Short mmCIF file of C-alpha atoms in Angstrom, two decimals:
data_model
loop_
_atom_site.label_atom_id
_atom_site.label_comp_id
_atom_site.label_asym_id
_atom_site.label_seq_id
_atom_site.Cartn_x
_atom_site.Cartn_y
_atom_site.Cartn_z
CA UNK Y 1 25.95 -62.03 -36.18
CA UNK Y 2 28.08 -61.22 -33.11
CA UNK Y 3 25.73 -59.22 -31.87
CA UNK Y 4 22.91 -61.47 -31.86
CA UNK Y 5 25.25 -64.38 -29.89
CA UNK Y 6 25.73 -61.63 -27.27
CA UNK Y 7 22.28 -61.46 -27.05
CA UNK Y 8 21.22 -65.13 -26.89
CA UNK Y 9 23.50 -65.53 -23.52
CA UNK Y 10 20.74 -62.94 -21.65
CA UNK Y 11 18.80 -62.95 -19.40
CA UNK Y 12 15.41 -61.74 -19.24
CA UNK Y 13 12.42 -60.66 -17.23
CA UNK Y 14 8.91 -60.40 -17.91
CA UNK Y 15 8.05 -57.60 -19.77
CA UNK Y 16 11.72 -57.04 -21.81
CA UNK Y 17 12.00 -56.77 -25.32
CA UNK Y 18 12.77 -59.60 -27.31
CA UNK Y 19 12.95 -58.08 -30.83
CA UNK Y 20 10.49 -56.69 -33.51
CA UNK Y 21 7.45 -58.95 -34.77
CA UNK Y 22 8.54 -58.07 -37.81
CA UNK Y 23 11.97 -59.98 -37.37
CA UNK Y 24 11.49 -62.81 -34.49
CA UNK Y 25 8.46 -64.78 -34.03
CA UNK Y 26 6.98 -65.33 -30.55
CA UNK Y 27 7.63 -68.69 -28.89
CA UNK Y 28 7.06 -70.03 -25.42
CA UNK Y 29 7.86 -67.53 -22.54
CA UNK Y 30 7.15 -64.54 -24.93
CA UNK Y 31 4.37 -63.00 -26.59
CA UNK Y 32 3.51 -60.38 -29.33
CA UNK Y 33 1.87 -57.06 -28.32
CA UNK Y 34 -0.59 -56.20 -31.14
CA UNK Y 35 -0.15 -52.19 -30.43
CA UNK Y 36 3.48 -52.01 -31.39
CA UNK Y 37 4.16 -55.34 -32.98
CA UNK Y 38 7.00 -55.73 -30.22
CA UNK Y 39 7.93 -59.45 -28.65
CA UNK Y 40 8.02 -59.66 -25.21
CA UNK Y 41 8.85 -61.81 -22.56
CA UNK Y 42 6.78 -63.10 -19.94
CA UNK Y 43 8.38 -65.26 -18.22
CA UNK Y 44 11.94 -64.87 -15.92
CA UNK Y 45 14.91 -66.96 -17.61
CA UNK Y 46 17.51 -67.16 -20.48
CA UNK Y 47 16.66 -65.98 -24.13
CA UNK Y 48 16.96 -68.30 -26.96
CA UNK Y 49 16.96 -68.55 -30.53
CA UNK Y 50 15.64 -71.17 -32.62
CA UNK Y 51 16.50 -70.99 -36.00
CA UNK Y 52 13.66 -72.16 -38.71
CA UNK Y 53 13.72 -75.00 -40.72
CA UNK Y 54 14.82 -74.56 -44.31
CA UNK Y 55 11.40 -75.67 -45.24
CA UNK Y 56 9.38 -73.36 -43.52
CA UNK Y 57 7.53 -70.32 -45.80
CA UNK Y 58 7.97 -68.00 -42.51
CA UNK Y 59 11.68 -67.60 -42.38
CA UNK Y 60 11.87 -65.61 -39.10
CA UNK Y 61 13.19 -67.16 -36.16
CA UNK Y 62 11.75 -68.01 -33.16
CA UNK Y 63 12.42 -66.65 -29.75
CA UNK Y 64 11.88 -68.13 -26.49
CA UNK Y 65 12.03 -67.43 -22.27
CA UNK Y 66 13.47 -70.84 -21.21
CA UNK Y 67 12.77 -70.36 -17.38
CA UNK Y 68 14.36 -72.29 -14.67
CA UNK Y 69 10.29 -73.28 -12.66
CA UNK Y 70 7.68 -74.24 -15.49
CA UNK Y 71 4.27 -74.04 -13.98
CA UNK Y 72 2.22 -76.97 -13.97
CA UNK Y 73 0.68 -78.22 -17.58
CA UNK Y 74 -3.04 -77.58 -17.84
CA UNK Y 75 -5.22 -80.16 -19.91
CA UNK Y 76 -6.23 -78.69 -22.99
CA UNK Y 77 -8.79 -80.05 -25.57
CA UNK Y 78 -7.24 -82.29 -28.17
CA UNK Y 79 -3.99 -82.97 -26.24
CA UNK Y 80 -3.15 -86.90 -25.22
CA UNK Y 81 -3.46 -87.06 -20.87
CA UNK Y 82 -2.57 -89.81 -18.30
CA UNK Y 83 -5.00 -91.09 -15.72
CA UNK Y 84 -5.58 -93.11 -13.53
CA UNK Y 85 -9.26 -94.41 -12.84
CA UNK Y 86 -10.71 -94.01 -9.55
CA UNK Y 87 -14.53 -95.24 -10.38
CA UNK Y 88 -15.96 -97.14 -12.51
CA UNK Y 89 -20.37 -96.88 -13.02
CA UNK Y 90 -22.95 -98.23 -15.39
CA UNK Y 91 -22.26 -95.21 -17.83
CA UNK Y 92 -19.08 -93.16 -17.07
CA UNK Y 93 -16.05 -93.64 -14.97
CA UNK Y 94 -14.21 -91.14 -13.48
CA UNK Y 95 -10.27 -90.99 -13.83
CA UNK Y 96 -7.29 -88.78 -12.00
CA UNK Y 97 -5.42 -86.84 -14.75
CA UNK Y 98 -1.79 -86.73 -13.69
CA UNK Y 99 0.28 -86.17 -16.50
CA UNK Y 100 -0.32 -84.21 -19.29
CA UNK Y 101 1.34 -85.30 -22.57
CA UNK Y 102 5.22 -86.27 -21.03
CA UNK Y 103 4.81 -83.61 -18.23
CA UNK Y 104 2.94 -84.76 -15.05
CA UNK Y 105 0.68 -82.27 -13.58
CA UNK Y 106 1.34 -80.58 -9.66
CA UNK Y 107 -2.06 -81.18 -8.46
CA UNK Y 108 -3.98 -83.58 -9.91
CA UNK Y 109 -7.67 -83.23 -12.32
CA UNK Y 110 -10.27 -84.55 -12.48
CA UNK Y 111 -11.64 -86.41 -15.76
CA UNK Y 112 -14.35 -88.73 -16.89
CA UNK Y 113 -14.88 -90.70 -19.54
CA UNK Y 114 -18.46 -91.36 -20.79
CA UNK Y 115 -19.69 -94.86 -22.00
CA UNK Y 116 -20.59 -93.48 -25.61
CA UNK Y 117 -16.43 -91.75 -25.39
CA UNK Y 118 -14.95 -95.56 -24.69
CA UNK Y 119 -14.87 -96.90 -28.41
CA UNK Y 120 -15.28 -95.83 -31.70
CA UNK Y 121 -17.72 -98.86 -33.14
CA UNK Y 122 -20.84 -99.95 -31.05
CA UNK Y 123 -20.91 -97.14 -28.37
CA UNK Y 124 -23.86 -98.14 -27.08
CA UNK Y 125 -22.96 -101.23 -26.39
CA UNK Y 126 -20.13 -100.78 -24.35
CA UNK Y 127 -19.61 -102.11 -20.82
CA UNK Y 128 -18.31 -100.11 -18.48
CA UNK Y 129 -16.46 -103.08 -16.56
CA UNK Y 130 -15.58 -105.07 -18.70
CA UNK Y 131 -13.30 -102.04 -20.40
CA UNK Y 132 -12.27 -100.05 -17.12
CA UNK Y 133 -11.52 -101.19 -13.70
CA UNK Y 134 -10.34 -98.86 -10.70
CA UNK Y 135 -6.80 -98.28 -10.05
CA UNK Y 136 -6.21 -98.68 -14.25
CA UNK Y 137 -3.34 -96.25 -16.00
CA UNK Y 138 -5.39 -94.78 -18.98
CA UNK Y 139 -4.14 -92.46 -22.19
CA UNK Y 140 -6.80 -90.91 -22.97
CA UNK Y 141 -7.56 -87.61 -25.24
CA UNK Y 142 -9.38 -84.53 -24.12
CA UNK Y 143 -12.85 -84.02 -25.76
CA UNK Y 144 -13.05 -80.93 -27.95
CA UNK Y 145 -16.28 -79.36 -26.71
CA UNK Y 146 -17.49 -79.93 -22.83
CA UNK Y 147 -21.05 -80.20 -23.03
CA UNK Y 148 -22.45 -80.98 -19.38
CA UNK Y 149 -25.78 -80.31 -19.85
CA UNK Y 150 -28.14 -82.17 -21.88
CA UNK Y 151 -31.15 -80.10 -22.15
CA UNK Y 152 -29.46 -77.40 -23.72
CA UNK Y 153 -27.96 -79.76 -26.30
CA UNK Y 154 -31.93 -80.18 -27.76
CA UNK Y 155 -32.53 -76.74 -28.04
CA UNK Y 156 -29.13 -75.67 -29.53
CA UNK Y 157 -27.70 -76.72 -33.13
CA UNK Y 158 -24.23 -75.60 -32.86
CA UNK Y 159 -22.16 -78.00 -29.60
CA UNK Y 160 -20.57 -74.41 -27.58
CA UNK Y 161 -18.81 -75.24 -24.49
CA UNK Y 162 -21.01 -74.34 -21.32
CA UNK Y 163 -19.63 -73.24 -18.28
CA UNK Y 164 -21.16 -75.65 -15.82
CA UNK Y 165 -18.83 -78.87 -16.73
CA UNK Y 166 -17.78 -80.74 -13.72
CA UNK Y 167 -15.08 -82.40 -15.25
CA UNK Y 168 -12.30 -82.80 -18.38
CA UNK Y 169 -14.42 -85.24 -20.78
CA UNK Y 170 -12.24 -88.32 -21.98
CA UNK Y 171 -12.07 -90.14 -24.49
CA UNK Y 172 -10.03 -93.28 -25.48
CA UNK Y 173 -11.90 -93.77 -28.91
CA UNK Y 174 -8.92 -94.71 -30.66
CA UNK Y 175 -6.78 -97.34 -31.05
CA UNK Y 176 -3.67 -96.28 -29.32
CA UNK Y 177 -5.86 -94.77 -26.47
CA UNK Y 178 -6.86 -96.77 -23.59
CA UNK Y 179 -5.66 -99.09 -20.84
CA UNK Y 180 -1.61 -98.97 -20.80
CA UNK Y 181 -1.09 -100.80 -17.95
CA UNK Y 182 -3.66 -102.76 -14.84
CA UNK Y 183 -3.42 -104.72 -12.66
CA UNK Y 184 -5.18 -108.28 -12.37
CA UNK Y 185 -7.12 -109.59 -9.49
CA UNK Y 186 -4.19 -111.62 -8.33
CA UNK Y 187 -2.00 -108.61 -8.08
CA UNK Y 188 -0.08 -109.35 -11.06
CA UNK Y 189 0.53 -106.42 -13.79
CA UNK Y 190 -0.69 -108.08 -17.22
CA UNK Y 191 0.34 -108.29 -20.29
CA UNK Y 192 -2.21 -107.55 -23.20
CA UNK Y 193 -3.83 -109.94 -25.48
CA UNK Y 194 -6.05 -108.68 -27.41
CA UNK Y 195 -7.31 -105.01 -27.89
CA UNK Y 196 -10.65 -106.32 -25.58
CA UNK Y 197 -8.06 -108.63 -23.35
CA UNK Y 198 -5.55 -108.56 -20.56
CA UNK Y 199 -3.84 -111.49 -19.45
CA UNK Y 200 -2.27 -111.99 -15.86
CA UNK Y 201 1.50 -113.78 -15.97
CA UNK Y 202 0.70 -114.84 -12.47
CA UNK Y 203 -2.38 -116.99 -12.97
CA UNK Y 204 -3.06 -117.04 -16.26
CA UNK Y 205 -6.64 -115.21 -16.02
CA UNK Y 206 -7.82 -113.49 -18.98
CA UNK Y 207 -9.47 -109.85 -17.97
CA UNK Y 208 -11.27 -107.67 -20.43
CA UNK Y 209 -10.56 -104.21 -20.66
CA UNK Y 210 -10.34 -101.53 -23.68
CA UNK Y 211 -6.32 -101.49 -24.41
CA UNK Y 212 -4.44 -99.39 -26.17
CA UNK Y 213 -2.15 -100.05 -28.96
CA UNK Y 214 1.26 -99.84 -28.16
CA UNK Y 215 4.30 -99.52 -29.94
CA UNK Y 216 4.56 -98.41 -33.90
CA UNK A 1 2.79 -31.18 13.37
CA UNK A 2 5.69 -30.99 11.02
CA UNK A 3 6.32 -33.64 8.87
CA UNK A 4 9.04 -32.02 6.69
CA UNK A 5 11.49 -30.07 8.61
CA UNK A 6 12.94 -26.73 7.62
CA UNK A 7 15.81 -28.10 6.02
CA UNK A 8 14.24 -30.84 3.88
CA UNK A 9 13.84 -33.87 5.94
CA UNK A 10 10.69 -36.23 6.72
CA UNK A 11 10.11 -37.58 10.52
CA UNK A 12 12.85 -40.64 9.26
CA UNK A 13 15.40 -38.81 8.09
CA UNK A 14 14.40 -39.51 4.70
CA UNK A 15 14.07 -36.42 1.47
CA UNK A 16 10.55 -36.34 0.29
CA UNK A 17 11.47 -37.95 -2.62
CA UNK A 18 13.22 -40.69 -1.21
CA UNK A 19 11.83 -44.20 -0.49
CA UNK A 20 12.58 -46.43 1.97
CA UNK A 21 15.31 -49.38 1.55
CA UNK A 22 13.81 -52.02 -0.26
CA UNK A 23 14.80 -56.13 0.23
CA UNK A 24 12.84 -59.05 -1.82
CA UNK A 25 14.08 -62.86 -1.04
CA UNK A 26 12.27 -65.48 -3.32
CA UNK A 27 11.24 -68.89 -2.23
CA UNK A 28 10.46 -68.27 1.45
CA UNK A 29 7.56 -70.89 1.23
CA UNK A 30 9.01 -74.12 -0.14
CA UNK A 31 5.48 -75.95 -0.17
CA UNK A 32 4.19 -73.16 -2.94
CA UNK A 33 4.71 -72.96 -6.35
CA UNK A 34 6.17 -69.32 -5.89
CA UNK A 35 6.70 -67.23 -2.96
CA UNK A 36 8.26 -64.11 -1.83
CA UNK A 37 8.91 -61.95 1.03
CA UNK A 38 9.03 -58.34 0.35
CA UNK A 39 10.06 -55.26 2.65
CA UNK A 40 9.84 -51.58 2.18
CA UNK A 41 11.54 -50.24 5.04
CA UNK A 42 9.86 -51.51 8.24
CA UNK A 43 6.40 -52.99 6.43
CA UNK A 44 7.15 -56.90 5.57
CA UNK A 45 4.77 -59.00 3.27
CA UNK A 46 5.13 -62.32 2.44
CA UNK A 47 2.99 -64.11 -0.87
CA UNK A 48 2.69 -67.42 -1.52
CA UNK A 49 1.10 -68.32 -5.12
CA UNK A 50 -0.41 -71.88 -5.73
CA UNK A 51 -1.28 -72.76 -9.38
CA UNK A 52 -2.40 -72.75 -11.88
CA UNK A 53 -4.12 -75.94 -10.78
CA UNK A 54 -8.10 -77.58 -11.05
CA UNK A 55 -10.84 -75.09 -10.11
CA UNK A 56 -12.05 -75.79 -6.28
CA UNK A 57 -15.28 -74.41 -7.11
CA UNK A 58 -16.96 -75.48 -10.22
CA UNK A 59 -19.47 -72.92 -10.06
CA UNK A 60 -16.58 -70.15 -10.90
CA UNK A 61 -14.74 -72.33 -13.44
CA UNK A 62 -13.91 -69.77 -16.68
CA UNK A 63 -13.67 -71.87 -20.19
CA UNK A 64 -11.13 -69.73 -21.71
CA UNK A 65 -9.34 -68.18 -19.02
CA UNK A 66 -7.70 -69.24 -15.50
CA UNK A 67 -9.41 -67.46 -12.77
CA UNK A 68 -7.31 -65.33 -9.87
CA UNK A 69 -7.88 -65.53 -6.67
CA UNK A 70 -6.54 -63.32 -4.04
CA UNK A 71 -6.56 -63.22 0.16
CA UNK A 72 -4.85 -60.34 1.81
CA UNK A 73 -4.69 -61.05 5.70
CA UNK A 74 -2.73 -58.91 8.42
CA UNK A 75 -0.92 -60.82 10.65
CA UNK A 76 -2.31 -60.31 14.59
CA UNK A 77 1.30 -59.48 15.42
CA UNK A 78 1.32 -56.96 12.34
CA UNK A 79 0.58 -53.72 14.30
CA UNK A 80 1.09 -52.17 17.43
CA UNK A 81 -2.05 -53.04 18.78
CA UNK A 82 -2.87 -56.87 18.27
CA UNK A 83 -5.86 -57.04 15.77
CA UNK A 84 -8.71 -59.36 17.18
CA UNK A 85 -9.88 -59.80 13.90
CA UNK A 86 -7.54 -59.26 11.12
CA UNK A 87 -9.34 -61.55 8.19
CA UNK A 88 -12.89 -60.71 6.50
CA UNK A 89 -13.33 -57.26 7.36
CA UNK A 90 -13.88 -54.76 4.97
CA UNK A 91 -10.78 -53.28 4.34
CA UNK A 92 -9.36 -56.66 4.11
CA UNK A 93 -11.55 -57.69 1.81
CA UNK A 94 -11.06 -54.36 -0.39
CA UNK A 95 -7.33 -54.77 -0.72
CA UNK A 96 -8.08 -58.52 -2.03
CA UNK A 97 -10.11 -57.21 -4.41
CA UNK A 98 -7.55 -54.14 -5.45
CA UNK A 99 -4.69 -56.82 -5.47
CA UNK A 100 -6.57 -59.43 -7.79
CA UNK A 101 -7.81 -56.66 -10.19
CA UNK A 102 -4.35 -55.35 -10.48
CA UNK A 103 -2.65 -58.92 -10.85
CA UNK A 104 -5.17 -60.09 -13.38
CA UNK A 105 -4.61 -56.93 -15.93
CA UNK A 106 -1.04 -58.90 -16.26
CA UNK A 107 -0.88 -62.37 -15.77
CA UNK A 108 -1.50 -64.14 -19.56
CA UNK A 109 -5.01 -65.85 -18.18
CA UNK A 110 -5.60 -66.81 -21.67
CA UNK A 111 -2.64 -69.65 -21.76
CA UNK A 112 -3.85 -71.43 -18.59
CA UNK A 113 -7.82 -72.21 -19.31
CA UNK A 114 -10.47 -74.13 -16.66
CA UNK A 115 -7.58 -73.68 -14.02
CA UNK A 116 -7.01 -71.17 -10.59
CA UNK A 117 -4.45 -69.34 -9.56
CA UNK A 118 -4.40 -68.57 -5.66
CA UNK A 119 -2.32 -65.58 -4.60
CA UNK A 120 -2.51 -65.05 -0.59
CA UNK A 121 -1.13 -62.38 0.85
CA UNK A 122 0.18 -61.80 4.21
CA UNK A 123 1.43 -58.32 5.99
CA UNK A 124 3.96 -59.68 8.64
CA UNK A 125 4.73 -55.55 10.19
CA UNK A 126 2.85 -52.80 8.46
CA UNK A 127 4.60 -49.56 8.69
CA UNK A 128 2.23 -47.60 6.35
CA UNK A 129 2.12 -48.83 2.13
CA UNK A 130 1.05 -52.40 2.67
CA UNK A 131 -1.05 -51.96 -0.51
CA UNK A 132 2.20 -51.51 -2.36
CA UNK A 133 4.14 -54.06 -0.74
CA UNK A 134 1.83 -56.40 -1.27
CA UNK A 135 1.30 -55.86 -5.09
CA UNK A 136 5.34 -55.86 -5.70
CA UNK A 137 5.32 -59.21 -3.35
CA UNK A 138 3.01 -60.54 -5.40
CA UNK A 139 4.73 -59.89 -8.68
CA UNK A 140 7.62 -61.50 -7.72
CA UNK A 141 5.72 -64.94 -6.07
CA UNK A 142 4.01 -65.09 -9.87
CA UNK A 143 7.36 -64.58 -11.31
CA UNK A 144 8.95 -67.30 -9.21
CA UNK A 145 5.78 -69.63 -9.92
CA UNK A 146 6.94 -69.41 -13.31
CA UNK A 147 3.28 -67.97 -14.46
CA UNK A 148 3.28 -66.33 -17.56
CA UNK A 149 3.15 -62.10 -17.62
CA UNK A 150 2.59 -59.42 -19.56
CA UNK A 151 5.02 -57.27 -17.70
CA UNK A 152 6.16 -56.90 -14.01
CA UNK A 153 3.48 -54.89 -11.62
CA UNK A 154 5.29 -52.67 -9.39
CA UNK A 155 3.57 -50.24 -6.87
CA UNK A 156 4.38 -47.23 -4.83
CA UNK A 157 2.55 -44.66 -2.38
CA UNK A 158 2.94 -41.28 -2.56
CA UNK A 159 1.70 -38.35 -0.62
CA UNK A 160 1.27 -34.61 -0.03
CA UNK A 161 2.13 -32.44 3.03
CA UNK A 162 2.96 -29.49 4.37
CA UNK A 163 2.79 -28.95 0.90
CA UNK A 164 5.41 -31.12 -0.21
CA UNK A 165 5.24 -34.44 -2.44
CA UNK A 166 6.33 -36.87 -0.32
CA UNK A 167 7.39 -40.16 -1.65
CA UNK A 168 6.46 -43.58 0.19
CA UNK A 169 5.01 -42.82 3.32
CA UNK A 170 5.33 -44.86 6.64
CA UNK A 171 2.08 -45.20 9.24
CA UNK A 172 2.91 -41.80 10.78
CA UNK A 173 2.64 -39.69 7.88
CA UNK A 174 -0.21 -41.75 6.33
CA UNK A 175 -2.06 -41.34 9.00
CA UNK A 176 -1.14 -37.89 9.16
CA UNK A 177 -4.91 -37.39 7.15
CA UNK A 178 -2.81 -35.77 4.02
CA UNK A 179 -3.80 -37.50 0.32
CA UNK A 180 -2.71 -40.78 -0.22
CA UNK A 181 -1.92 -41.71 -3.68
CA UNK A 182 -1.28 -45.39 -4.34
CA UNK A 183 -0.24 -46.12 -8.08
CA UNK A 184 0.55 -49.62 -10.18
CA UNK A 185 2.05 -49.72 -13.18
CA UNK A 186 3.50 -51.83 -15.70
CA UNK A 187 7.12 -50.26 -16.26
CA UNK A 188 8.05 -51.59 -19.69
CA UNK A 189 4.82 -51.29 -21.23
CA UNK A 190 4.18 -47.80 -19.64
CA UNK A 191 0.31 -48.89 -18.36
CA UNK A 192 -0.86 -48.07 -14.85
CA UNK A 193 -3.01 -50.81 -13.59
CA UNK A 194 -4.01 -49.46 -10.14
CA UNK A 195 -4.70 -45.23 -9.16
CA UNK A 196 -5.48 -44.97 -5.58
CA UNK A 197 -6.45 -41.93 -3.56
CA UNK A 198 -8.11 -41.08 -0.43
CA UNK A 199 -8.99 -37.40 0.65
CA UNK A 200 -8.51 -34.53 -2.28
CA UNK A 201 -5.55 -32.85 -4.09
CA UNK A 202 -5.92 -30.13 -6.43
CA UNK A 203 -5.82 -31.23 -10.25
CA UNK A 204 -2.06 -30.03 -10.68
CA UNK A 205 -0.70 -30.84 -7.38
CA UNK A 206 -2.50 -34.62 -7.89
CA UNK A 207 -0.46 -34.72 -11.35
CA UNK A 208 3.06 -34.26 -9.70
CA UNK A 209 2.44 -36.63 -6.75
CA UNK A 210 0.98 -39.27 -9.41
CA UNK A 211 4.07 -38.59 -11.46
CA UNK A 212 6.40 -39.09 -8.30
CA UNK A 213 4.60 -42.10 -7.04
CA UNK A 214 5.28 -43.59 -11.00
CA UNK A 215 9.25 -42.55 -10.44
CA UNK A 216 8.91 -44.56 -7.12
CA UNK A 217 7.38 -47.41 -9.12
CA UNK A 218 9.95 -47.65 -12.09
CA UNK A 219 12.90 -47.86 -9.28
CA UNK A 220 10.88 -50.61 -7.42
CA UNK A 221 10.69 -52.10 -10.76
CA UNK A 222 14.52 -52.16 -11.31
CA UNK A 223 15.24 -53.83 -8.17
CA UNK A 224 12.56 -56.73 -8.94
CA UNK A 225 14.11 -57.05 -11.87
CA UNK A 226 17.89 -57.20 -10.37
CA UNK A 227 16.52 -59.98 -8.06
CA UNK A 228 14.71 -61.84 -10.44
CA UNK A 229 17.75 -62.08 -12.89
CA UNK A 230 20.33 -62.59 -9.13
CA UNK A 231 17.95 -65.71 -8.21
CA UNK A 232 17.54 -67.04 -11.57
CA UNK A 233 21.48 -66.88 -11.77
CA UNK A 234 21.71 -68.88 -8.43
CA UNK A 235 19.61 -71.21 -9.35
CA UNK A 236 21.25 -72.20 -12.71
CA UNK A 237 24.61 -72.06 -10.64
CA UNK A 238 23.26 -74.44 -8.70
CA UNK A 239 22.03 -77.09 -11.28
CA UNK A 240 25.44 -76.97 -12.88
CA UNK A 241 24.52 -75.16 -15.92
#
């Protein structure tokens, strides 16, 4: 027991044993080499130890590289994003991802969310304006599969990401995704209404945009 | 000409299987996500690594991987003579490609998909090993950019004459038209990433110079590692931890 409190105070450097995979699972800033089921590290920083819940059927703890510089989050598919909309057309509007779930990103990405990705009922029906408007803070999820190209859809049965997507696809097709916060013609930020209305506190103008559903 | 005296010592004063005195400092570039400034004896390299961030080109986005890129300039000031045009030319653009290849076999490209990581290179005074340099200043910039590794990637030179292994050789003796054996290797995992030669050794002379060149590599990969764990001390010093 003493020994392993010596060894959570270390430091580490990419490429340093961690333990055996028998004994410690890998956890952020390590990894497990399949050839000799060793942990390593991979990132530069202290080592740490997080003990498993009771509950858990894997009883092996977890070790992790807790480094001092994190590089900058990377969208994945399924995770919740921030953006901010830049333009809004007839059938998509494009959006500025800048954080990515409570981290914001260094550089910023590029997203867009489709008219038949807005809502979850009626998607063909959806107007672009009347649910987006430039300069709005969206939550919005990354799509699973990016699937730029149409044509290939038709001849394919199984949806395979293709490597010619010019953006993250959006989607705010749930309830708690969507507008979080806009601001009104006046200059006013508003206060929702509805989950199709905004209201400015300045003039008292109703907007419509697709909000999101905050709180519990 | 004699490039190892009588008594055992190279044109520097140095013992054949001696390097020259190495010196890392992290952070030189604030604006990048990572940097580093490495010396080995008189060559000096800086690296700067952006990323990962969005894919500039769309064309060369990678679904389930981040894609490397690499630039290796020379400096104009770099050599004796000033170079009138140090970027795009072939040997330029070879090293970019030796430095990416090598890089890639250990950064964790898997964790950061759709996204770029930019690694530029530059040689501030080359003195003969810039390949090297370059790879070890590179390792550390990634390492300070807090990009996930496999291991470290250290690199040495080593070379052969007047029938001697000679370890880490400066511009004279490189260009001294003896073998030039550049190696990479991962030190903890024991992989080499990068084997280097130009002109011919025999098959048992090439296997102790590749052998020294690895010693030179493992001892460039202790001092990383000594700086690393130095900065990373600093730094917690300095946010009170």
């Amino acid at each position: 027991m003493k020994e392993e409190e010596e060894i959570e105070i270390e430091m580490v450097t990419p490429g340093e044993v961690l333990g055996k995979g028998s004994e410690v699972k890998a956890g952020k800033g390590a990894y497990l080499s399949p050839d000799n089921n060793t942990v390593f590290a991979s990132l530069t920083g202290r080592r740490s130890l997080v003990h498993p819940s009771p509950h858990s059927p894997d009883q092996r703890p977890t070790v992790e590289v807790i480094g001092h510089k994190a590089h900058g989050p990377v969208p994945e598919p399924g995770c919740v994003v921030i953006a901010r909309v830049t333009k809004v057309m007839a059938r998509m509007a494009s959006a500025d991802i800048m954080c990515v779930g409570s981290k914001s990103v260094r550089e910023k990405f590029s997203g867009v969310i489709r008219q038949q990705d807005v809502r979850a009922t009626e998607i063909d029906k959806v107007d672009m304006h009347s649910s987006f408007r430039p300069g709005d803070i969206v939550k919005a999820s990354v799509v699973q599969c990016n699937n730029a190209n149409p044509r290939h859809v038709t001849r394919l049965y199984l949806l395979i990401s293709l490597g010619d997507a010019r953006a993250y696809y959006l989607s705010t097709a749930q309830n708690e995704l969507g507008v979080v916060s806009a601001e009104s013609m006046a200059g006013g930020t508003m206060v929702p209404v509805s989950w199709t209305e905004m209201q400015c506190p300045l003039t008292g103008q109703i907007e419509q945009r697709k909000v999101a559903k905050v709180g519990a | 000409m004699e490039y190892v005296s009588p008594e055992g010592l190279r044109l520097d004063g140095r013992r054949p299987m001696e390097m020259r005195q190495l010196r890392a400092e992290l952070g030189a570039v604030s604006r990048a996500d990572g940097s580093a400034v490495f010396e080995m004896g008189n060559t000096k390299v800086i690296a700067a690594v952006y990323g990962p961030r969005e894919v500039q080109n769309r064309s060369q986005q990678i679904n389930d991987k981040a894609l490397i890129r690499c630039e290796y300039t020379m400096a104009n000031f770099s050599t004796g003579d000033r170079l009138r045009r140090p970027k795009g030319d072939r040997r330029s653009t070879e090293i970019s490609l030796v430095i990416r290849q090598t890089m890639e076999a250990c950064i964790m490209t898997h964790l950061m998909p759709r996204s770029q990581i930019d690694i530029f290179v530059q040689v501030l005074q080359a003195d003969g090993g810039t390949r090297s340099a370059c790879i070890n200043a590179a390792t550390l910039a990634l390492a300070d950019a807090g990009i996930p590794m496999c291991d470290l990637v250290t690199s040495c030179s080593a070379g052969y004459l007047n029938s001697t292994p000679l370890l880490d050789l400066n511009y004279v003796e490189d260009s001294a038209g003896g073998p030039d054996v550049t190696v990479g290797i991962l030190p903890k995992l024991d992989k080499v990433t990068l084997l280097q030669m130009d002109a011919k050794l025999p098959m048992d002379i090439f296997e102790n110079v590749m052998q020294l060149a690895t010693e030179g590599c493992k001892a460039v990969a202790n001092y990383i590692r000594e700086v690393l764990l130095e900065n990373t001390k600093q730094l917690e010093n300095r946010r009170g931890v």
